[in-house]
Amino acid sequence: QIHLVQSGAVLKRPGASVNVSCKASGFTFTAYFIHWIRQAPGQGPEWMGRIRPNDGATIYAQKFKGRVTMTRDTSTSTAYMEVSGLTSDDTAVYYCARSGVHNWFDPWGQGTLVTVSS
Amino acid sequence: EVVLTQSPGTLSLSPGERVTLSCRASQSINSRYLAWYQQKPGQVPRLLIYGAASRATGIPDRFSGSGSGAEFTLTINRLEPEDFAVYYCQQYSNSPWTFGQGTKVEIK
């Protein structure tokens, strides 16, 4: 079975950074893209960017450029996303999701709640 | 950036009814690169439809998608109790990939 398993919920102070992991299983990690998508409370999903695990190539939404870094470890089939300079507006559930060459998302990880509060 | 506008915001319906959800794009979407997702409270979004009209694996045939250009529709025939949820459309024609704000289908 195809699974994406994410790291657990975190509480961060404003200005801090957060790192979320996404471990893939059940498929060839390097044959797909891994995307990061966030969903603020009561809002629709928002695409943040993607990484191609095969070579580490990334694309970021303009809104997140300079503040988000996506990496991967092919030896453990794990993708990572770091968000720096956190503000309360970054409070959201962060998801990783898989896509092929066409960028629909299936499946999704279980989500990681990131709460930013002083 | 392609803006997706979903309507209506909320629908109140009874089990067994037929429902049609709309997703309008701010510009034409190439090659019908549109997907639909279902999200229940506290759950992860689930892919229903891709390519505007192709059902994802395991999705019942009461769900169907249609449309092209900038106008797309998700239809659910004979609502089942488990279909009450929020539905999102998503375009993957132009980066950044964007989602609509969602339509909530609630029990009347």
Coordinates of C-alpha atoms in Angstrom, one line a residue:
Chain A
Q1 CA 0.0 0.0 0.0
I2 CA 1.1 3.5 -0.8
H3 CA 1.7 5.6 2.3
L4 CA 3.0 9.0 3.2
V5 CA 3.6 9.4 6.9
Q6 CA 4.4 12.8 8.4
S7 CA 6.0 14.0 11.6
G8 CA 3.9 15.0 14.5
A9 CA 2.3 18.3 15.5
V10 CA 4.5 21.1 16.7
L11 CA 4.2 24.4 18.5
K12 CA 6.5 27.2 17.5
R13 CA 7.2 30.8 18.6
P14 CA 6.9 33.6 16.1
G15 CA 10.2 34.0 14.2
A16 CA 11.2 30.4 14.6
S17 CA 11.6 27.7 11.9
V18 CA 9.9 24.4 11.6
N19 CA 10.9 21.2 9.8
V20 CA 8.3 18.7 8.7
S21 CA 9.1 15.3 7.4
C22 CA 7.2 12.9 5.0
K23 CA 8.2 9.3 4.8
A24 CA 7.1 7.5 1.7
S25 CA 6.5 3.8 1.3
G26 CA 4.8 1.4 -1.1
F27 CA 6.1 3.1 -4.3
T28 CA 9.4 4.1 -6.0
F29 CA 10.2 7.4 -4.2
T30 CA 12.3 8.7 -7.1
A31 CA 9.7 8.1 -9.7
Y32 CA 7.2 10.7 -8.5
F33 CA 7.0 14.3 -7.2
I34 CA 6.4 15.2 -3.6
H35 CA 4.4 18.3 -3.0
W36 CA 3.7 20.4 0.1
I37 CA 0.3 21.9 0.6
R38 CA -1.0 23.7 3.6
Q39 CA -4.5 24.4 4.9
A40 CA -5.2 27.1 7.4
P41 CA -8.2 26.6 9.8
G42 CA -11.4 26.9 7.8
Q43 CA -9.7 27.6 4.5
G44 CA -9.0 25.7 1.3
P45 CA -5.7 24.0 0.6
E46 CA -2.8 26.1 -0.6
W47 CA 0.0 24.7 -2.7
M48 CA 3.5 25.6 -1.5
G49 CA 5.9 23.8 -3.8
R50 CA 7.2 20.5 -4.9
I51 CA 10.4 18.5 -5.1
R52 CA 11.5 15.9 -7.5
P53 CA 13.2 13.3 -5.4
N54 CA 15.2 11.9 -8.3
D55 CA 17.4 14.9 -8.5
G56 CA 16.2 17.2 -5.8
A57 CA 14.9 19.8 -8.2
T58 CA 12.3 22.1 -6.6
I59 CA 9.6 24.6 -7.6
Y60 CA 8.2 27.0 -5.1
A61 CA 5.1 29.1 -5.2
Q62 CA 6.2 32.7 -5.4
K63 CA 4.6 33.5 -2.1
F64 CA 6.9 31.1 -0.3
K65 CA 10.2 31.6 -2.2
G66 CA 13.0 32.5 0.2
R67 CA 11.2 31.2 3.2
V68 CA 10.6 27.6 2.4
T69 CA 13.2 24.9 1.6
M70 CA 12.3 21.4 0.4
T71 CA 14.8 18.6 0.5
R72 CA 14.8 14.8 0.4
D73 CA 16.8 11.8 1.5
T74 CA 16.5 9.1 -1.1
S75 CA 18.1 6.5 1.2
T76 CA 15.1 6.7 3.5
S77 CA 12.5 7.8 1.0
T78 CA 11.8 10.9 3.1
A79 CA 11.0 14.4 2.0
Y80 CA 11.4 17.4 4.2
M81 CA 10.1 20.9 4.3
E82 CA 11.5 23.8 6.4
V83 CA 9.6 27.0 6.8
S84 CA 11.5 29.9 8.4
G85 CA 10.4 33.2 9.9
L86 CA 7.1 31.8 11.2
T87 CA 4.2 34.1 12.0
S88 CA 0.7 33.4 13.3
D89 CA -0.5 33.4 9.7
D90 CA 1.6 30.2 9.2
T91 CA -0.6 28.3 11.7
A92 CA -2.1 25.5 9.5
V93 CA -2.1 21.8 8.8
Y94 CA 0.8 21.0 6.4
Y95 CA 0.4 18.1 4.1
C96 CA 2.8 16.3 1.8
A97 CA 1.2 14.6 -1.3
R98 CA 2.4 12.6 -4.3
S99 CA 1.9 13.4 -7.9
G100 CA 3.1 12.0 -11.2
V101 CA 3.8 14.1 -14.3
H102 CA 0.4 15.6 -14.0
N103 CA 0.0 17.5 -10.8
W104 CA -3.0 16.1 -9.1
F105 CA -2.4 14.9 -5.6
D106 CA -2.8 11.3 -4.5
P107 CA -2.3 10.2 -1.9
W108 CA -1.8 12.8 0.9
G109 CA 0.0 12.4 4.1
Q110 CA -2.0 12.5 7.3
G111 CA -1.0 16.1 7.9
T112 CA 1.1 17.9 10.5
L113 CA -0.4 20.7 12.6
V114 CA 1.9 23.6 13.0
T115 CA 0.8 26.1 15.5
V116 CA 2.6 29.5 15.8
S117 CA 2.0 31.3 19.0
S118 CA 3.8 33.2 21.6
Chain B
E1 CA -2.2 32.8 -10.9
V2 CA -5.4 31.0 -11.9
V3 CA -8.2 31.8 -9.4
L4 CA -10.8 29.1 -9.0
T5 CA -14.2 30.2 -7.8
Q6 CA -16.6 27.5 -6.5
S7 CA -20.3 27.9 -6.1
P8 CA -22.4 27.7 -4.2
G9 CA -20.5 28.0 -0.9
T10 CA -22.9 25.7 0.9
L11 CA -25.6 23.3 -0.2
S12 CA -28.2 21.8 2.1
L13 CA -29.5 18.5 0.7
S14 CA -31.1 15.2 1.7
P15 CA -29.7 11.7 1.1
G16 CA -30.8 10.5 -2.3
E17 CA -30.7 13.9 -4.0
R18 CA -28.6 14.8 -7.0
V19 CA -26.1 17.6 -6.6
T20 CA -24.1 19.7 -9.0
L21 CA -21.1 21.7 -7.9
S22 CA -19.5 24.4 -10.0
C23 CA -15.9 25.5 -10.4
R24 CA -15.1 28.5 -12.6
A25 CA -11.5 29.4 -13.5
S26 CA -10.2 33.0 -14.1
Q27 CA -8.7 31.8 -17.3
S28 CA -9.0 28.7 -19.6
I29 CA -7.4 25.6 -18.2
N30 CA -5.4 23.6 -20.8
S31 CA -6.2 20.0 -21.5
R32 CA -8.9 19.8 -18.8
Y33 CA -6.2 19.8 -16.1
L34 CA -8.7 19.9 -13.3
A35 CA -9.1 17.7 -10.2
W36 CA -11.8 17.4 -7.5
Y37 CA -11.2 16.4 -3.9
Q38 CA -13.5 15.5 -1.0
Q39 CA -12.6 16.4 2.5
K40 CA -14.6 15.3 5.6
P41 CA -14.1 17.1 9.0
G42 CA -10.7 16.2 10.5
Q43 CA -9.7 14.1 7.5
V44 CA -7.3 14.4 4.7
P45 CA -8.5 15.5 1.2
R46 CA -9.2 12.5 -1.0
L47 CA -8.9 12.6 -4.8
L48 CA -12.1 12.0 -6.6
I49 CA -11.6 13.2 -10.2
Y50 CA -8.6 14.1 -12.4
G51 CA -8.5 15.2 -16.0
A52 CA -11.8 16.9 -15.3
A53 CA -13.7 13.6 -15.9
S54 CA -11.7 10.6 -14.9
R55 CA -12.6 8.9 -11.6
A56 CA -9.7 8.0 -9.3
T57 CA -9.3 4.5 -8.1
G58 CA -12.0 3.2 -5.9
I59 CA -14.3 6.2 -6.4
P60 CA -18.0 5.2 -6.9
D61 CA -19.6 5.9 -10.2
R62 CA -22.2 8.2 -8.6
F63 CA -19.4 10.8 -8.8
S64 CA -18.8 12.3 -12.2
G65 CA -16.9 15.3 -13.5
S66 CA -17.4 17.3 -16.7
G67 CA -16.4 20.6 -18.3
S68 CA -13.7 22.3 -20.2
G69 CA -12.1 25.7 -20.8
A70 CA -13.0 27.7 -17.7
E71 CA -16.2 25.9 -16.5
F72 CA -16.2 22.6 -14.7
T73 CA -18.8 20.6 -12.8
L74 CA -18.8 17.8 -10.2
T75 CA -22.0 15.8 -10.1
I76 CA -23.0 13.4 -7.3
N77 CA -26.0 11.2 -8.2
R78 CA -28.1 9.9 -5.3
L79 CA -26.3 11.4 -2.3
E80 CA -25.2 8.9 0.3
P81 CA -24.7 9.8 4.0
E82 CA -20.9 9.5 3.6
D83 CA -20.9 12.1 0.8
F84 CA -21.7 15.0 3.1
A85 CA -18.4 16.9 3.1
V86 CA -16.5 19.8 1.6
Y87 CA -15.5 19.5 -2.1
Y88 CA -12.5 21.4 -3.6
C89 CA -11.5 21.8 -7.2
Q90 CA -7.8 22.2 -8.2
Q91 CA -6.2 23.2 -11.4
Y92 CA -2.8 21.9 -12.5
S93 CA -2.6 23.6 -15.9
N94 CA -0.5 26.6 -14.7
S95 CA 1.9 26.9 -11.8
P96 CA 1.2 27.7 -9.0
W97 CA -1.3 24.9 -8.8
T98 CA -4.4 26.4 -7.1
F99 CA -7.5 25.3 -5.3
G100 CA -11.0 26.7 -5.0
Q101 CA -12.3 27.8 -1.7
G102 CA -14.6 24.8 -1.5
T103 CA -18.3 23.9 -1.5
K104 CA -19.8 22.4 1.6
V105 CA -22.5 19.8 1.1
E106 CA -24.5 19.5 4.3
I107 CA -27.4 17.4 5.4
K108 CA -30.7 19.3 5.2

